[in-house]
PDB file of C-alpha atoms in Angstrom:
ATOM      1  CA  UNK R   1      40.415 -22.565  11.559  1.00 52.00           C
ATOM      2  CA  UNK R   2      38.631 -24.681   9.477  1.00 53.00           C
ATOM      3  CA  UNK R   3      38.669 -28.377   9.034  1.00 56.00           C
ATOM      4  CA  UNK R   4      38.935 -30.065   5.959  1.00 57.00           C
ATOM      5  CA  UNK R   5      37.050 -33.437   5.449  1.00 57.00           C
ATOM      6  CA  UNK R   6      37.625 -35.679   3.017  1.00 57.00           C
ATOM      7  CA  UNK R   7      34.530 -36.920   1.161  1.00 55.00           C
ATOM      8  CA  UNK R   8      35.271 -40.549  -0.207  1.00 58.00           C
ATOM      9  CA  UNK R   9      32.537 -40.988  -2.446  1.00 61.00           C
ATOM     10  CA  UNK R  10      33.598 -37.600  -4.241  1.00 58.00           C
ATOM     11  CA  UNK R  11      37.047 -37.642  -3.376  1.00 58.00           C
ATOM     12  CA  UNK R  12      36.839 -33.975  -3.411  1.00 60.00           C
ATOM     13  CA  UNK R  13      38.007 -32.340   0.124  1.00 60.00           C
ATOM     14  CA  UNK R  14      34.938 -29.859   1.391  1.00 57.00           C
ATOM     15  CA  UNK R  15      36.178 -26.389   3.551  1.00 59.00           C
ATOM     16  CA  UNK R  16      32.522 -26.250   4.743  1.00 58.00           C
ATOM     17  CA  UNK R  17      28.852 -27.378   5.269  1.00 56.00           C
ATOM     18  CA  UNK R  18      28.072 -24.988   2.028  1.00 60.00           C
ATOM     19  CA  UNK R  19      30.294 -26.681   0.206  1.00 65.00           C
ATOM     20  CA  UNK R  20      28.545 -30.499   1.297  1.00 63.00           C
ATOM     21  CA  UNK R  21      25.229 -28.922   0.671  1.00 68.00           C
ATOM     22  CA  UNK R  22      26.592 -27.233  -2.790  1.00 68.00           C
ATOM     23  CA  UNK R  23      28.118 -31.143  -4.044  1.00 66.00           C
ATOM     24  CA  UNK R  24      24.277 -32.954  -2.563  1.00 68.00           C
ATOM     25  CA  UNK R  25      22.531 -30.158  -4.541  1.00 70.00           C
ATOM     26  CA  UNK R  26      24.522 -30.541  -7.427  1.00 68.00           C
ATOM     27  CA  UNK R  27      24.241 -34.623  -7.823  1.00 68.00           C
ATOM     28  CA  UNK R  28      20.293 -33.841  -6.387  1.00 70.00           C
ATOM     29  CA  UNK R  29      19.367 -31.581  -9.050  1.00 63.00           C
ATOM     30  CA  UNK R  30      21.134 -32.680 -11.908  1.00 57.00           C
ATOM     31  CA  UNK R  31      18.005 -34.324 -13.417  1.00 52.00           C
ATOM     32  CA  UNK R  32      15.783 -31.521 -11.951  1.00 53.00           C
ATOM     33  CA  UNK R  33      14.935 -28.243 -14.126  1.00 54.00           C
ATOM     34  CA  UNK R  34      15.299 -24.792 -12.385  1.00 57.00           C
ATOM     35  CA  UNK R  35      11.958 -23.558 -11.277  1.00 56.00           C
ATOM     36  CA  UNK R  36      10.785 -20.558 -13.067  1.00 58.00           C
ATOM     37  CA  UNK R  37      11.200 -17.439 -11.521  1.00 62.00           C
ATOM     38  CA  UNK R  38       8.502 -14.962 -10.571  1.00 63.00           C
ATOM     39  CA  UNK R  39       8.115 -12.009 -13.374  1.00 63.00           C
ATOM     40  CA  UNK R  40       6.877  -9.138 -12.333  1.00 61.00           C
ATOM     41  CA  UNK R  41       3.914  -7.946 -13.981  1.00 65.00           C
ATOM     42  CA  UNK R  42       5.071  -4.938 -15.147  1.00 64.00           C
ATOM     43  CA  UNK R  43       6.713  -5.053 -18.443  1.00 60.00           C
ATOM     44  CA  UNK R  44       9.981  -3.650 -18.136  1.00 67.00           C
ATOM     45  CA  UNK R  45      10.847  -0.395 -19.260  1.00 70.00           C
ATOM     46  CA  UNK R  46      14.123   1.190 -20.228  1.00 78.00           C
ATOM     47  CA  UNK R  47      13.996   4.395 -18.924  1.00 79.00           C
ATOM     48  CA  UNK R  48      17.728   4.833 -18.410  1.00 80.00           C
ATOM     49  CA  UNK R  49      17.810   5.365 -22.233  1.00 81.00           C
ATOM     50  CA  UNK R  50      14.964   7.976 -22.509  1.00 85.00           C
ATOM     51  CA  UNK R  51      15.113  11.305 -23.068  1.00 89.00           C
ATOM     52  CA  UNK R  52      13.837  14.128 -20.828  1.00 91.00           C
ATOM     53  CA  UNK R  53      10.877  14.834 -23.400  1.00 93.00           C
ATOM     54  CA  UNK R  54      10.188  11.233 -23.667  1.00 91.00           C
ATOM     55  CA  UNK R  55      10.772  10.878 -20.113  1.00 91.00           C
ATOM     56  CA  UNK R  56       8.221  13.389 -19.234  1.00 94.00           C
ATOM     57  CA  UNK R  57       5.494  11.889 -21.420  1.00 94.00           C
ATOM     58  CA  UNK R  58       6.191   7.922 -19.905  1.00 92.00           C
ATOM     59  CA  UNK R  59       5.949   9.786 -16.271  1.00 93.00           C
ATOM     60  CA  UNK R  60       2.446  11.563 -17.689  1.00 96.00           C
ATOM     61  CA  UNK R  61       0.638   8.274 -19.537  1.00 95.00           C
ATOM     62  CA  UNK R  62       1.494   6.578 -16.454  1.00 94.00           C
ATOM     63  CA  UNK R  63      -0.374   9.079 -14.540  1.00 96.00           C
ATOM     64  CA  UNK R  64      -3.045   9.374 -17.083  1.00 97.00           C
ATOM     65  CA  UNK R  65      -3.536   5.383 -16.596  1.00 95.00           C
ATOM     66  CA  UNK R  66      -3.194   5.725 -12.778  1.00 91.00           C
ATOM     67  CA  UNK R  67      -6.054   7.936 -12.577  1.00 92.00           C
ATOM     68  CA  UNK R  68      -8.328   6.572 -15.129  1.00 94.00           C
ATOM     69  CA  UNK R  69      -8.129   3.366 -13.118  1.00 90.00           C
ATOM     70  CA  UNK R  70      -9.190   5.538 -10.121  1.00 85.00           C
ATOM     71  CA  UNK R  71     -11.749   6.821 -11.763  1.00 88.00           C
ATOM     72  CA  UNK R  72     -13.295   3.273 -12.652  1.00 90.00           C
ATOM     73  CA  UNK R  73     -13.007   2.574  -8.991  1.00 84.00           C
ATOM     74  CA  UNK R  74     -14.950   5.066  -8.159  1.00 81.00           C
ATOM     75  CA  UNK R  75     -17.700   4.595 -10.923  1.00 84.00           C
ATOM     76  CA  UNK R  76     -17.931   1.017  -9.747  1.00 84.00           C
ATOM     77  CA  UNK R  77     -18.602   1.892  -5.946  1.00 78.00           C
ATOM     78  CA  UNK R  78     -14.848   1.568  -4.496  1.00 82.00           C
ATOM     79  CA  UNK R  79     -12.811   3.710  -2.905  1.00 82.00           C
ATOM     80  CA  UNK R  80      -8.500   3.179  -3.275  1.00 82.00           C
ATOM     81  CA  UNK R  81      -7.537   2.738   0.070  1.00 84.00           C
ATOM     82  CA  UNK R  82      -4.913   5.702  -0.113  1.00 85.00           C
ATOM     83  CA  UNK R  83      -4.763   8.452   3.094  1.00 92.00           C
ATOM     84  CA  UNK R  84      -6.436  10.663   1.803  1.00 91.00           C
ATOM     85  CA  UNK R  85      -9.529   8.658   1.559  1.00 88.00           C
ATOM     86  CA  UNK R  86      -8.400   7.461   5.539  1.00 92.00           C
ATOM     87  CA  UNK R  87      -8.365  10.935   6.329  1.00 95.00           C
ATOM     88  CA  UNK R  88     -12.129  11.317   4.794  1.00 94.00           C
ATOM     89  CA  UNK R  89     -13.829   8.488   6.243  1.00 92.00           C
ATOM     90  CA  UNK R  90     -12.608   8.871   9.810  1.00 95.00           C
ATOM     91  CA  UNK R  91     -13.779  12.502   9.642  1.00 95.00           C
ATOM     92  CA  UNK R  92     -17.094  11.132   8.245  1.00 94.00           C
ATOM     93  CA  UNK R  93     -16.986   9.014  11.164  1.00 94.00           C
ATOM     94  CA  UNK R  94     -16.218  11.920  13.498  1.00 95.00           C
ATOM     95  CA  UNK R  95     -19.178  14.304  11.665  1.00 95.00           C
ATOM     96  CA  UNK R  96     -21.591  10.914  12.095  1.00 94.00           C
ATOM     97  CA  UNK R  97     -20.734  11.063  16.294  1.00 94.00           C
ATOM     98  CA  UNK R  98     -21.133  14.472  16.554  1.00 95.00           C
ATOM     99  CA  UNK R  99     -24.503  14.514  14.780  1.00 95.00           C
ATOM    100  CA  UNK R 100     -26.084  11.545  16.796  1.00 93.00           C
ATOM    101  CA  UNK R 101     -24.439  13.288  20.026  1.00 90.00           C
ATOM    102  CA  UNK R 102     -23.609  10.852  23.220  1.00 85.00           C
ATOM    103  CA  UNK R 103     -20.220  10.866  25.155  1.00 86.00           C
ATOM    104  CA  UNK R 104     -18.274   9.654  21.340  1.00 92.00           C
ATOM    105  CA  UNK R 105     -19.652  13.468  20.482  1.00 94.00           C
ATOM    106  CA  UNK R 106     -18.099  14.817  23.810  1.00 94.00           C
ATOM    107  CA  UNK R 107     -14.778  13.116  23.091  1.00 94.00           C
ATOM    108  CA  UNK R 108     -14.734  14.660  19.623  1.00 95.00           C
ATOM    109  CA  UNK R 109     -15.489  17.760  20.768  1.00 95.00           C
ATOM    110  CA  UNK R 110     -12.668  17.713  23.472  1.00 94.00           C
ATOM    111  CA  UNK R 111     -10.328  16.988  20.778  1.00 94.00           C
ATOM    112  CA  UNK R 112     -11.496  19.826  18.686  1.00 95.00           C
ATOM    113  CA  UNK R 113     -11.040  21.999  21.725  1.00 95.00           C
ATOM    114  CA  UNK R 114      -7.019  20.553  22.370  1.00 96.00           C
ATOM    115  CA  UNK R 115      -6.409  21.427  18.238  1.00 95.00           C
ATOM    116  CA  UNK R 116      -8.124  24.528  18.265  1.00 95.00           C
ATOM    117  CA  UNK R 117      -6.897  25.658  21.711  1.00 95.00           C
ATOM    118  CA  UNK R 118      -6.668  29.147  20.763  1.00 96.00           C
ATOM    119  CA  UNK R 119     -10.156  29.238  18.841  1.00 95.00           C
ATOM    120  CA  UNK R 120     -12.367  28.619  21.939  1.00 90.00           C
ATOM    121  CA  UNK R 121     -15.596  29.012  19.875  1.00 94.00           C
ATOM    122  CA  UNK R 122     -14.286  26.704  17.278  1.00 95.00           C
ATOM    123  CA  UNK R 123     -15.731  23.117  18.855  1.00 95.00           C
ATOM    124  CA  UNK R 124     -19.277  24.458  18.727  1.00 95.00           C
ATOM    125  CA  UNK R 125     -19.664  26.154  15.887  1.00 96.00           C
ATOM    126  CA  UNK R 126     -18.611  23.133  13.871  1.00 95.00           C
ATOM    127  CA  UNK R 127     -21.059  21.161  15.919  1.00 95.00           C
ATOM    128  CA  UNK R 128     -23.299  23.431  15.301  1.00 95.00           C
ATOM    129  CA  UNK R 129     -22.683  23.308  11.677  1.00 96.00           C
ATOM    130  CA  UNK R 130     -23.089  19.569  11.482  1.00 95.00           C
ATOM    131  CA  UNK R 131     -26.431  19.192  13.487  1.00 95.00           C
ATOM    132  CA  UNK R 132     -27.225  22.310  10.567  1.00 95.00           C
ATOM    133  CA  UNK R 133     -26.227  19.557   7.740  1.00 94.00           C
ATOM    134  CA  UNK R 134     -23.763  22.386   6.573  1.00 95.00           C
ATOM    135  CA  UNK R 135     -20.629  20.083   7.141  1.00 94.00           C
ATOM    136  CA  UNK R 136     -21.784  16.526   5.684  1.00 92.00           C
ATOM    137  CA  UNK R 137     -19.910  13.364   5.197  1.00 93.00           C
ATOM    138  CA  UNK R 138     -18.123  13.494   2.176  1.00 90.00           C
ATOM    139  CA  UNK R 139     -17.873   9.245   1.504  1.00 87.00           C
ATOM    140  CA  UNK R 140     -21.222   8.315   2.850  1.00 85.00           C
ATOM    141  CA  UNK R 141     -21.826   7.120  -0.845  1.00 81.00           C
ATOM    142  CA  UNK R 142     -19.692   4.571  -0.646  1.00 80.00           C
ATOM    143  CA  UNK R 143     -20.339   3.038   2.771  1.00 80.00           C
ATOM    144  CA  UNK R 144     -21.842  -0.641   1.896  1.00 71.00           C
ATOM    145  CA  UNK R 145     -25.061  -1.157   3.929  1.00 60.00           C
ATOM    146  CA  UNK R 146     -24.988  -4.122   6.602  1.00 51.00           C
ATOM    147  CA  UNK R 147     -27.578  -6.159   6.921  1.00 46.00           C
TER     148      UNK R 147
END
């Protein structure tokens, strides 16, 4: 059930608060421009028109782009925070406590033991291989010194 009110300045009868709000917006912002809307900034592309050829070379330049930017990342000291590179720094971090030893080592090494469960030898000889320097970290480069 809804209840009609009568507006007397508008004369106009209003089924709902949406429609008040719609009449105060409408006298409100009739002197008022539209604010612009965000764009994004990637210019649009109309790839519902392309063919697969010319699909397949957009999808490859975009790729080609995505990587040269990468690459200037990486030339300029920064890492793209992406999981692989996640994946690489926390098993820096896990080579790092198993080189300088202490209980962080131990609980490493117990976790090593729980993957490799049926590989008993396994959590020693890759200790063994990192107090060797034969398994380094691979993104030490690019850990900024604290002072």
């Amino acid at each position: 059930m809804t209840a009609t009110v009568m507006n007397n300045e508008i004369e106009e009868p209003t089924a709902s608060v949406r429609d008040e709000l719609g009449l105060l917006r409408e006298l409100l912002d009739h002197d008022v421009a539209e604010r612009p809307t965000k764009k994004s900034r990637k210019q649009a592309v109309g790839i519902d028109g392309m063919t697969a050829d010319d699909f397949k070379a957009y999808k490859a330049r975009l790729q080609a782009e995505r990587r040269a930017r990468l690459k200037e990342q990486e030339a300029a000291g920064n890492l793209p925070f992406d999981s692989q590179n996640t994946r690489d720094a926390l098993a820096d971090a896990a080579i790092m406590l198993l080189y300088s030893g202490g209980p962080a080592a131990d609980a490493v090494l117990n976790y090593l033991g729980q993957v490799y469960a049926d590989k008993p030898g396994a959590p020693l000889t890759i200790a063994s291989r990192v107090k060797s320097r034969a398994l380094k970290p691979k993104l030490l480069r690019f850990a900024k010194k604290s002072s």
